[in-house]
Coordinates of C-alpha atoms and ligand atoms in Angstrom, one line a residue:
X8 CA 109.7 138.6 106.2
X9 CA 110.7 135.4 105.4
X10 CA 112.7 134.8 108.8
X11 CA 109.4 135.4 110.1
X12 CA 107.2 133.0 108.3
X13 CA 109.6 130.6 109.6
X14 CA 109.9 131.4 113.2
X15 CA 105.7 131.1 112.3
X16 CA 105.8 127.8 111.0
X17 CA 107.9 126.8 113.8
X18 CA 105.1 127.9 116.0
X19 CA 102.9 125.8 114.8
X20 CA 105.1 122.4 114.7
X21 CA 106.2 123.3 118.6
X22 CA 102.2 123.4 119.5
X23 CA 101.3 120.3 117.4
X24 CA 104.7 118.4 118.3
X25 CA 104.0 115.2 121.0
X26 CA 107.8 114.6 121.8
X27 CA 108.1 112.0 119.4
X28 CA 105.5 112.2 117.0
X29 CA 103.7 115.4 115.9
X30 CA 100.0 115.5 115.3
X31 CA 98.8 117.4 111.8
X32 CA 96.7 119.5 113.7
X33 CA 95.3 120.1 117.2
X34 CA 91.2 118.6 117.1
X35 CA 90.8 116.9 113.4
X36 CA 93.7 114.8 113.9
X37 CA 94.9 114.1 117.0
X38 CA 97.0 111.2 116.5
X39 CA 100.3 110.6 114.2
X40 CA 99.4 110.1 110.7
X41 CA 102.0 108.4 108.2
X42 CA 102.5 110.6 105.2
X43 CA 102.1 113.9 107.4
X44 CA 104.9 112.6 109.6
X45 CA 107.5 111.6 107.0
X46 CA 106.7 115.2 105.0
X47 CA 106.6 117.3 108.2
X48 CA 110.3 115.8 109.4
X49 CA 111.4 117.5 106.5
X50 CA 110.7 121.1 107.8
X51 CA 111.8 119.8 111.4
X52 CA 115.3 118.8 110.4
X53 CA 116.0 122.4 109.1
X54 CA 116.1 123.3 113.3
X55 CA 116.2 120.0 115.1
X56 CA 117.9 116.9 113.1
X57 CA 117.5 114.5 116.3
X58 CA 113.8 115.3 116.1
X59 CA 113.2 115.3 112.2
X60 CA 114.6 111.6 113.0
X61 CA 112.8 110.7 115.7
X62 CA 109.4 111.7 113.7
X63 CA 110.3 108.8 111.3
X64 CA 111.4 106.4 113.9
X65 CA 108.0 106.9 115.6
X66 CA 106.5 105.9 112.7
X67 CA 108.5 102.7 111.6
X68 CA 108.1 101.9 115.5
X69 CA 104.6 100.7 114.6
X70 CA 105.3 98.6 111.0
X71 CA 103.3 95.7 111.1
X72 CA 105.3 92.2 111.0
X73 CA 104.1 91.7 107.7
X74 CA 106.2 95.1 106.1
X75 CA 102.8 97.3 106.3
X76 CA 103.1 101.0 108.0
X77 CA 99.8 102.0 108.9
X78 CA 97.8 105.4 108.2
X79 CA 97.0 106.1 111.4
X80 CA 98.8 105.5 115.0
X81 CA 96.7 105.7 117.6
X82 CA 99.4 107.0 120.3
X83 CA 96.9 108.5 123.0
X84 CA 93.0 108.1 123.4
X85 CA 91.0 110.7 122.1
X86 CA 88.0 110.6 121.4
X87 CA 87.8 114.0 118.9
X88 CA 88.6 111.7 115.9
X89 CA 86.3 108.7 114.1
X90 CA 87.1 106.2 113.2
X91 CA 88.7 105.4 116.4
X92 CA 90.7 102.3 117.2
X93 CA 87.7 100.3 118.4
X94 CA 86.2 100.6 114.7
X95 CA 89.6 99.7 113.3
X96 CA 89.8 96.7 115.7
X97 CA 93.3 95.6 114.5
X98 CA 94.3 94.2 117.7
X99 CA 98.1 96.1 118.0
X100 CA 99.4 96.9 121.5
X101 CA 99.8 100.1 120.3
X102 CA 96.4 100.6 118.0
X103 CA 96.9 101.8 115.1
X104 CA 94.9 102.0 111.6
X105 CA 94.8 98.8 109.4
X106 CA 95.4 100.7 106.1
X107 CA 98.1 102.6 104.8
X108 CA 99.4 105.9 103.1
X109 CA 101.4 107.3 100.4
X110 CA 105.0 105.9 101.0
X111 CA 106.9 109.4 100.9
X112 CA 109.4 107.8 103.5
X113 CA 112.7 107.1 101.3
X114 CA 112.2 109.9 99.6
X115 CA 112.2 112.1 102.9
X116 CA 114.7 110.2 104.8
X117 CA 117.1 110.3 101.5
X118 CA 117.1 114.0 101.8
X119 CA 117.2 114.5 105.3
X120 CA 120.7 112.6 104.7
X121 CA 121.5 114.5 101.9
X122 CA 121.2 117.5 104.1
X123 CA 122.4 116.0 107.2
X124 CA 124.4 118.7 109.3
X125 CA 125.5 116.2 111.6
X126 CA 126.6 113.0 109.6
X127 CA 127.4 110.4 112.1
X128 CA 124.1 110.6 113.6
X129 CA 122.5 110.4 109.8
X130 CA 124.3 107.8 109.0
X131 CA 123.2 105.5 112.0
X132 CA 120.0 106.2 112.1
X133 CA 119.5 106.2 108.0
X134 CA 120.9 102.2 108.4
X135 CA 118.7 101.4 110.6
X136 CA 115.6 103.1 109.2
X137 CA 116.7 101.2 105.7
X138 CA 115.8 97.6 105.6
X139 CA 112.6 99.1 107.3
X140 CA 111.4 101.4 105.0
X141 CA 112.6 98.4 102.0
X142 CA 110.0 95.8 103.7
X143 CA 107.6 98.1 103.1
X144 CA 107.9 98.6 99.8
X145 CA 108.7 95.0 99.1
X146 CA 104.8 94.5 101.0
X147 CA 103.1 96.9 98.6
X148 CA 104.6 94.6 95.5
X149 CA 103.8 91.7 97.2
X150 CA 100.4 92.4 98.3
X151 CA 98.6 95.2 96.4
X152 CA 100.7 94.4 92.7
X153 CA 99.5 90.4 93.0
X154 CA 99.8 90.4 89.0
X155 CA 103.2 91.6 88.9
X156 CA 102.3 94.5 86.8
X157 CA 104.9 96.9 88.2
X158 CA 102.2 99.0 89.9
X159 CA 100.2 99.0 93.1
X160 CA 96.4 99.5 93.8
X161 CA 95.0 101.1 97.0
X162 CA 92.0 99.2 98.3
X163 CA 90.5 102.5 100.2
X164 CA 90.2 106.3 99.2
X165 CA 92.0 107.0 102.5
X166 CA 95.1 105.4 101.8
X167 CA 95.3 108.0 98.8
X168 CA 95.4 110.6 101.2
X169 CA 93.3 112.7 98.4
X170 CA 89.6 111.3 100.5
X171 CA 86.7 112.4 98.2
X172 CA 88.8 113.1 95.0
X173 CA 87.1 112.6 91.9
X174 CA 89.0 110.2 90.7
X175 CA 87.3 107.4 92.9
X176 CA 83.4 108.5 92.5
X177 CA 82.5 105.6 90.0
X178 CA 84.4 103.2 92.2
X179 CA 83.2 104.2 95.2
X180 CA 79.9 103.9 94.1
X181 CA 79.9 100.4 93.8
X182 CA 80.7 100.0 97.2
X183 CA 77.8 99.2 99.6
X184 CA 76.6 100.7 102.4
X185 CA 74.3 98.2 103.9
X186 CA 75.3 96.9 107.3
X187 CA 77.4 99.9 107.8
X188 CA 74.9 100.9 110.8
X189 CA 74.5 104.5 112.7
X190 CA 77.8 106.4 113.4
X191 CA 78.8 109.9 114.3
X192 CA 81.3 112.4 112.2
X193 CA 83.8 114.2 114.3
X194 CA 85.5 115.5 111.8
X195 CA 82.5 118.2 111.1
X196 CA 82.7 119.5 114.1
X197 CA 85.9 120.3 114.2
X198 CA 85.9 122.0 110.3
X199 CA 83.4 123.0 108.1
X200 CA 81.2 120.2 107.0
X201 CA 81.6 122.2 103.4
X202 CA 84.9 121.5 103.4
X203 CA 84.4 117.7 103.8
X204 CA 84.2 114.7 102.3
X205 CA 80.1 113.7 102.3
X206 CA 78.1 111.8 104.6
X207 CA 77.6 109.2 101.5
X208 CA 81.0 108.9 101.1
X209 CA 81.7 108.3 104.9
X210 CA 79.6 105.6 105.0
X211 CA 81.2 103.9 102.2
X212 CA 84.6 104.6 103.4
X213 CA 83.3 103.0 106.9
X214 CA 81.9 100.0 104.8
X215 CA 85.3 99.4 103.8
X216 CA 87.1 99.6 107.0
X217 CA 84.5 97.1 108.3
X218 CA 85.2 94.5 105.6
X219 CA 88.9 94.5 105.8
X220 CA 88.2 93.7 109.5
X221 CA 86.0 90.9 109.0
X222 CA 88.6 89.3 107.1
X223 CA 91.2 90.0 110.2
X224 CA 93.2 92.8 108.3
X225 CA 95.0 89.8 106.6
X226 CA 96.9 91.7 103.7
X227 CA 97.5 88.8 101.5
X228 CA 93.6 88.6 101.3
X229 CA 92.6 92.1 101.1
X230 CA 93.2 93.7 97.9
X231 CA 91.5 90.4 95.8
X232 CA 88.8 90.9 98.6
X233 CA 88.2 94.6 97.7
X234 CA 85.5 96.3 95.7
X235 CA 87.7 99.2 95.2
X236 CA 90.8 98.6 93.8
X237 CA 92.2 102.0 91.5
X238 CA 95.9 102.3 90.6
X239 CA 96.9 106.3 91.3
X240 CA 99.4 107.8 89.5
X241 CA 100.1 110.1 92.1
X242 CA 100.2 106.7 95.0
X243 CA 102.7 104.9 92.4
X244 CA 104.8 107.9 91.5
X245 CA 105.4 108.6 95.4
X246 CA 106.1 105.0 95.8
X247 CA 108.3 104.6 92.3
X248 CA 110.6 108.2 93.8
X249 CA 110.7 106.8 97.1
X250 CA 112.4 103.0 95.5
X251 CA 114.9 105.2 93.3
X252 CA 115.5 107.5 96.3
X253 CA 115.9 104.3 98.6
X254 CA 118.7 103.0 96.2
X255 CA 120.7 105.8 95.8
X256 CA 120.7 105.7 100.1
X257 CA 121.6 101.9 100.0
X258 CA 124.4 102.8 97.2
X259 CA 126.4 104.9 99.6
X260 CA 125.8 103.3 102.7
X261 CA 127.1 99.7 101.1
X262 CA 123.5 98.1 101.4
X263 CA 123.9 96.3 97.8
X264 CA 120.8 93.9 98.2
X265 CA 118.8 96.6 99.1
X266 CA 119.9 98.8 96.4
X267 CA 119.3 96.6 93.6
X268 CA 115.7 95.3 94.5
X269 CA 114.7 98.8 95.1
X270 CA 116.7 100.1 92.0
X271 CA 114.3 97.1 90.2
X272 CA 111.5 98.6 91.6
X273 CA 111.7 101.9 90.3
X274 CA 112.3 101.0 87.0
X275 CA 109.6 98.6 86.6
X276 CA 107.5 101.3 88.0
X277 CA 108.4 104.0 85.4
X278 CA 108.3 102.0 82.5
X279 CA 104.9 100.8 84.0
X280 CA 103.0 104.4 84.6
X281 CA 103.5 105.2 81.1
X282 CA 99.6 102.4 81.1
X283 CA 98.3 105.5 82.8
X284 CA 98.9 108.3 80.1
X285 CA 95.9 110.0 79.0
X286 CA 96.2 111.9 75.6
X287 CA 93.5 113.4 75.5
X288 CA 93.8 115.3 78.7
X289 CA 97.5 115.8 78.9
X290 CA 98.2 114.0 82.1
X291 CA 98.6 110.8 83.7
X292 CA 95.0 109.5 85.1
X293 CA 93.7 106.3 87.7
X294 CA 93.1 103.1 86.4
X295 CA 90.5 101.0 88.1
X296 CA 91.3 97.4 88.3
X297 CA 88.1 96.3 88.9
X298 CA 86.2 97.8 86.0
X299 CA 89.5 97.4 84.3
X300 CA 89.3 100.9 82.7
X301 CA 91.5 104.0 82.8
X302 CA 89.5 107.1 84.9
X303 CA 88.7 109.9 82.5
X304 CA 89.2 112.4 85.3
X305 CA 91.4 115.6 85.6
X306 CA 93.2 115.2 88.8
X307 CA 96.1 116.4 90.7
X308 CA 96.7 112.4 91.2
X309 CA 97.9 112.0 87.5
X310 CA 100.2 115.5 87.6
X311 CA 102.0 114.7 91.2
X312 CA 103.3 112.1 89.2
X313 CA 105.8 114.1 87.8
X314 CA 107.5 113.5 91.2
X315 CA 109.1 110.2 89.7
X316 CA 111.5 110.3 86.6
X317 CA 109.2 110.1 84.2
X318 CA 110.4 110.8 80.4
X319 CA 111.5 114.2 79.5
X320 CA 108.4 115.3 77.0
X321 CA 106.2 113.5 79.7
X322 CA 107.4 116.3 82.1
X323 CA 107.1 119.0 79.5
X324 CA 103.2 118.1 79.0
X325 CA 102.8 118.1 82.2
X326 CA 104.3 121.7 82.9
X327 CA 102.4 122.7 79.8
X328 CA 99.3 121.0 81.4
X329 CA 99.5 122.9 84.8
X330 CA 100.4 126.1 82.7
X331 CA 96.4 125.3 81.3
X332 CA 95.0 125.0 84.8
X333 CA 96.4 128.8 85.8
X334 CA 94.1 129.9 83.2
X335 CA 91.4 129.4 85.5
X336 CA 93.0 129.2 89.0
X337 CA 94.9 132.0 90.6
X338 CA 96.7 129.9 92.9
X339 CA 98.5 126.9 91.9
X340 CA 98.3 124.3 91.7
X341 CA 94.5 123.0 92.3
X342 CA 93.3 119.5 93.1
X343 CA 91.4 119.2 90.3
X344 CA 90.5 121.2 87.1
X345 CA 88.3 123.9 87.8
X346 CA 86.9 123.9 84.4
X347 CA 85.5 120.4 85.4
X348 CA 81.7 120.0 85.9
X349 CA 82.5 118.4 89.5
X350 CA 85.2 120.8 90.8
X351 CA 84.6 122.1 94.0
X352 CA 87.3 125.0 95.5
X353 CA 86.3 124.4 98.8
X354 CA 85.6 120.4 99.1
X355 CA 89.1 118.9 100.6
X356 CA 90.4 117.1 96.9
X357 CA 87.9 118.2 94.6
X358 CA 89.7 121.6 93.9
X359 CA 91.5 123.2 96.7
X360 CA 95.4 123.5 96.5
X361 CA 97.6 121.3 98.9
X362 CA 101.0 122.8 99.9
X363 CA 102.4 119.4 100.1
X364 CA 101.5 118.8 96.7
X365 CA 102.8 121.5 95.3
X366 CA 105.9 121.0 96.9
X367 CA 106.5 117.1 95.3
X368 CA 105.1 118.3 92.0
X369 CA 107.8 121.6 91.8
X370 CA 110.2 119.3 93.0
X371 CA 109.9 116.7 90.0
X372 CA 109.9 119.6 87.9
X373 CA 113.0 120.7 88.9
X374 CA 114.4 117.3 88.6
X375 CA 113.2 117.4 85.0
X376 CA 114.6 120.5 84.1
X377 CA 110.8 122.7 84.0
X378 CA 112.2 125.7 86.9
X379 CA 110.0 128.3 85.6
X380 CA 107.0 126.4 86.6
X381 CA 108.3 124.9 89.4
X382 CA 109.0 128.6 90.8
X383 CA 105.7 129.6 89.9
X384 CA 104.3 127.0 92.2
X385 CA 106.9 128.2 95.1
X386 CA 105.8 131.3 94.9
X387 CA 101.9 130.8 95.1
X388 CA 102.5 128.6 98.5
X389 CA 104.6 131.3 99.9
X390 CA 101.1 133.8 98.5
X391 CA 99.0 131.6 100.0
X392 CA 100.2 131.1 103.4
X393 CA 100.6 135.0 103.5
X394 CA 97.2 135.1 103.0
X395 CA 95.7 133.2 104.7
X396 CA 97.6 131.3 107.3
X397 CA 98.5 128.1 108.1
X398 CA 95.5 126.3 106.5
X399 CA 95.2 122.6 105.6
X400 CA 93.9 123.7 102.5
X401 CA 93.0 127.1 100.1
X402 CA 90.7 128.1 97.2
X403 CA 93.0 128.0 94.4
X404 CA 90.5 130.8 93.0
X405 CA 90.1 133.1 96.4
X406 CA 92.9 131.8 98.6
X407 CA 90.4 131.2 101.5
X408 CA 91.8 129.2 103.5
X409 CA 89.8 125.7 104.4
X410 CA 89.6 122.6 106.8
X411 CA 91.8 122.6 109.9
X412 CA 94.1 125.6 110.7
X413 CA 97.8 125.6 111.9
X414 CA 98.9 122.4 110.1
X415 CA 102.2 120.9 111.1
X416 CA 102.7 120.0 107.2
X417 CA 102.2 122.8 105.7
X418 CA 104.1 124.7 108.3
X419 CA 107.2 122.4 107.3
X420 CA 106.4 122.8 103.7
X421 CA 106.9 126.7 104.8
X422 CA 110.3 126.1 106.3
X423 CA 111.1 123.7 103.4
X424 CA 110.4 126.0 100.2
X425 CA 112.3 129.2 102.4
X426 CA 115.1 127.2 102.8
X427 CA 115.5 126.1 99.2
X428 CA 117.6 128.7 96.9
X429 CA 115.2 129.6 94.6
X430 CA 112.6 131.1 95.9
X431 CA 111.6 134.4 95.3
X432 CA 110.6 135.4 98.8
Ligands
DGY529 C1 90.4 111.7 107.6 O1 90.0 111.2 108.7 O2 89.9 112.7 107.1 C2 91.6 111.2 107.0 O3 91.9 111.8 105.8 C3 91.7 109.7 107.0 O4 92.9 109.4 107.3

């Protein structure tokens, strides 16, 4: 059973896998995407190191001269996908997006070195990959933590990678939509349009992408220059995991400089996401920097962020918390509470369950000692896929599977969680 779920998930990385790159899915995203990349060289190393590196390479390839690794490279035409490189307009050779994702990168290359079979090859191409991956976390504290609070905003829903979560509806709203003009969705007809973000929410999420590019993608302008400006737990965890994760790396390969800054990093970091505790609710939550208020909404955002070192009891509400949500899901661990008055099973972040999420959150558990939960989780990915396939996304209540089919991250998440001694299957 399980050697065949993996010769399955192989399957699907081998049709969505480019040479150098891999897309996340055939038709919905047919060009290499940042976070799916770093996540989905995990599962690749398990069979082909060389390639698990490569992936990563691709991707740092195309950092901007600034430190910035965009969302979106646009290898290939194709015209399947909006927004295209023509909306973007960022004037790359290569085009590419002119915002950016969560920065899982040093925490995946760390433990693709950790794991390393061959450990010349890891070593070289970890050094070089190093100073890259550090320049662009020193751009996110240069450029989207201008106050020196120890935390970074995104300046567009996207960059999240969780689209139409909850979290950003009051925020969103304030952005315009004026002047965004008549364009056409291709992402609907590739997937369900039920399992998508909104037509309203596209056209503010194009608003934004059109006034970053009047102001010529110039990063030391944009996040001042932004209507939307929230500080996710979930973003800053990733970023604050990748730092520690970055230093330990620069530790044992001699990289002192690099070690310390990004060993500053992270500690500023944790001490600073402790600002985004919510009582009340059990969890971490947003904070919005322009209405400078925290975001009183249940989200996965503010439980991934158990994927840094947060404190000890922090971890153990947390665990507690997710405990609370299997009251009313089946499958763990949804995308938002579906108690909530705005939870939606099927809609993309407003309630379906995300096999890469569940894999950072079990991991932090772990780190922090919670394994019963983080099993728990384990399991109901393994469930899930079982059920229903490859998916991009399930009903944590029904397990149907949603959005695009035979995803290259959540066939890597497959290989990953098999590979990993604790799990049950
Ligand atoms: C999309 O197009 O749905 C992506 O999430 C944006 O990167």
């Amino acid at each position: 059973m399980k050697q065949e779920l993996i010769e399955k998930a192989r399957a699907v990385i081998a049709r969505n896998d480019r040479g150098h790159y891999t897309v996340p899915t055939h038709g919905l995203y047919p060009f290499q995407w940042n976070w799916d990349s770093a996540l989905s060289a995990l599962g690749i190393a398990h069979f082909d190191e060389t390639r698990a590196w490569t992936e990563i390479e691709t991707l740092f390839l195309h950092q901007w001269e600034d430190g910035k690794v965009p969302h979106i490279i646009f290898h290939e035409p194709d015209d399947g996908y909006f927004p295209g490189p023509e909306v973007w307009a960022t004037a790359r050779n290569v085009p590419t997006s002119g915002i950016t994702q969560p920065p899982v990168t040093g925490f995946a290359v760390r433990r693709i070195f950790d794991r390393a079979r061959d450990k010349a090859m890891a070593e070289k191409r970890a050094r070089a990959l190093l100073p890259r991956i550090h320049g662009w976390h020193k751009w996110f504290y240069r450029n989207r933590d201008p106050q020196g609070t120890g935390l970074v905003a995104i300046i567009h829903p996207w960059e999240s990678g969780r689209d139409n979560s909850v979290d950003w509806d009051d925020a969103l709203a304030r952005v315009p939509t004026e002047a965004v003009g008549d364009f056409q969705r291709r992402d609907t007809s590739h997937a369900n349009p039920a399992h998508r973000p909104t037509d309203e929410q596209y056209k503010r999420y194009i608003w934004l992408v059109q006034h970053f590019r009047s102001l010529g993608w110039d990063n030391s302008k944009l996040h001042d220059a932004s209507p939307f400006r929230m500080v996710d737990p979930d973003f800053n965890a990733i970023l604050i995991r990748s730092c520690s994760d970055l230093a330990d790396l620069a530790e044992r390969l001699g990289e002192s400089e690099i070690a310390v800054e990004s060993r500053e990093f992270a500690e500023r970091g944790i001490k600073a996401i402790d600002s985004l505790w919510h009582e009340g609710l059990g969890q971490y939550v947003c904070y919005d920097r322009v209405a400078a208020k925290l975001i009183d909404s249940p989200s996965i955002g503010g439980i991934l962020a158990t994927f840094c070192a947060v404190p000890k009891p922090r971890a153990e509400a947390l665990a507690a918390r997710i405990a609370k949500l299997g009251e009313s899901a089946r499958f763990m661990v949804p995308s938002h509470d579906p108690t909530a008055p705005e939870y939606d099973g099927l809609r993309y972040w407003r309630g379906p369950v995300w096999l890469i999420v569940n894999y950072m959150i079990s991991d932090g558990l772990k780190v922090a000692g919670q394994d019963a939960m983080a099993r728990r989780i384990d399991a109901d990915s393994i469930r899930l896929i079982e059920k229903g396939g490859f998916a991009e996304y399930y009903d944590p209540v029904t397990a149907e599977p949603c959005g695009g089919s035979n995803f290259t991250w959540t066939a890597a998440m497959v290989i990953e969680i098999l590979n990993s001694e604790k799990t049950p299957a």
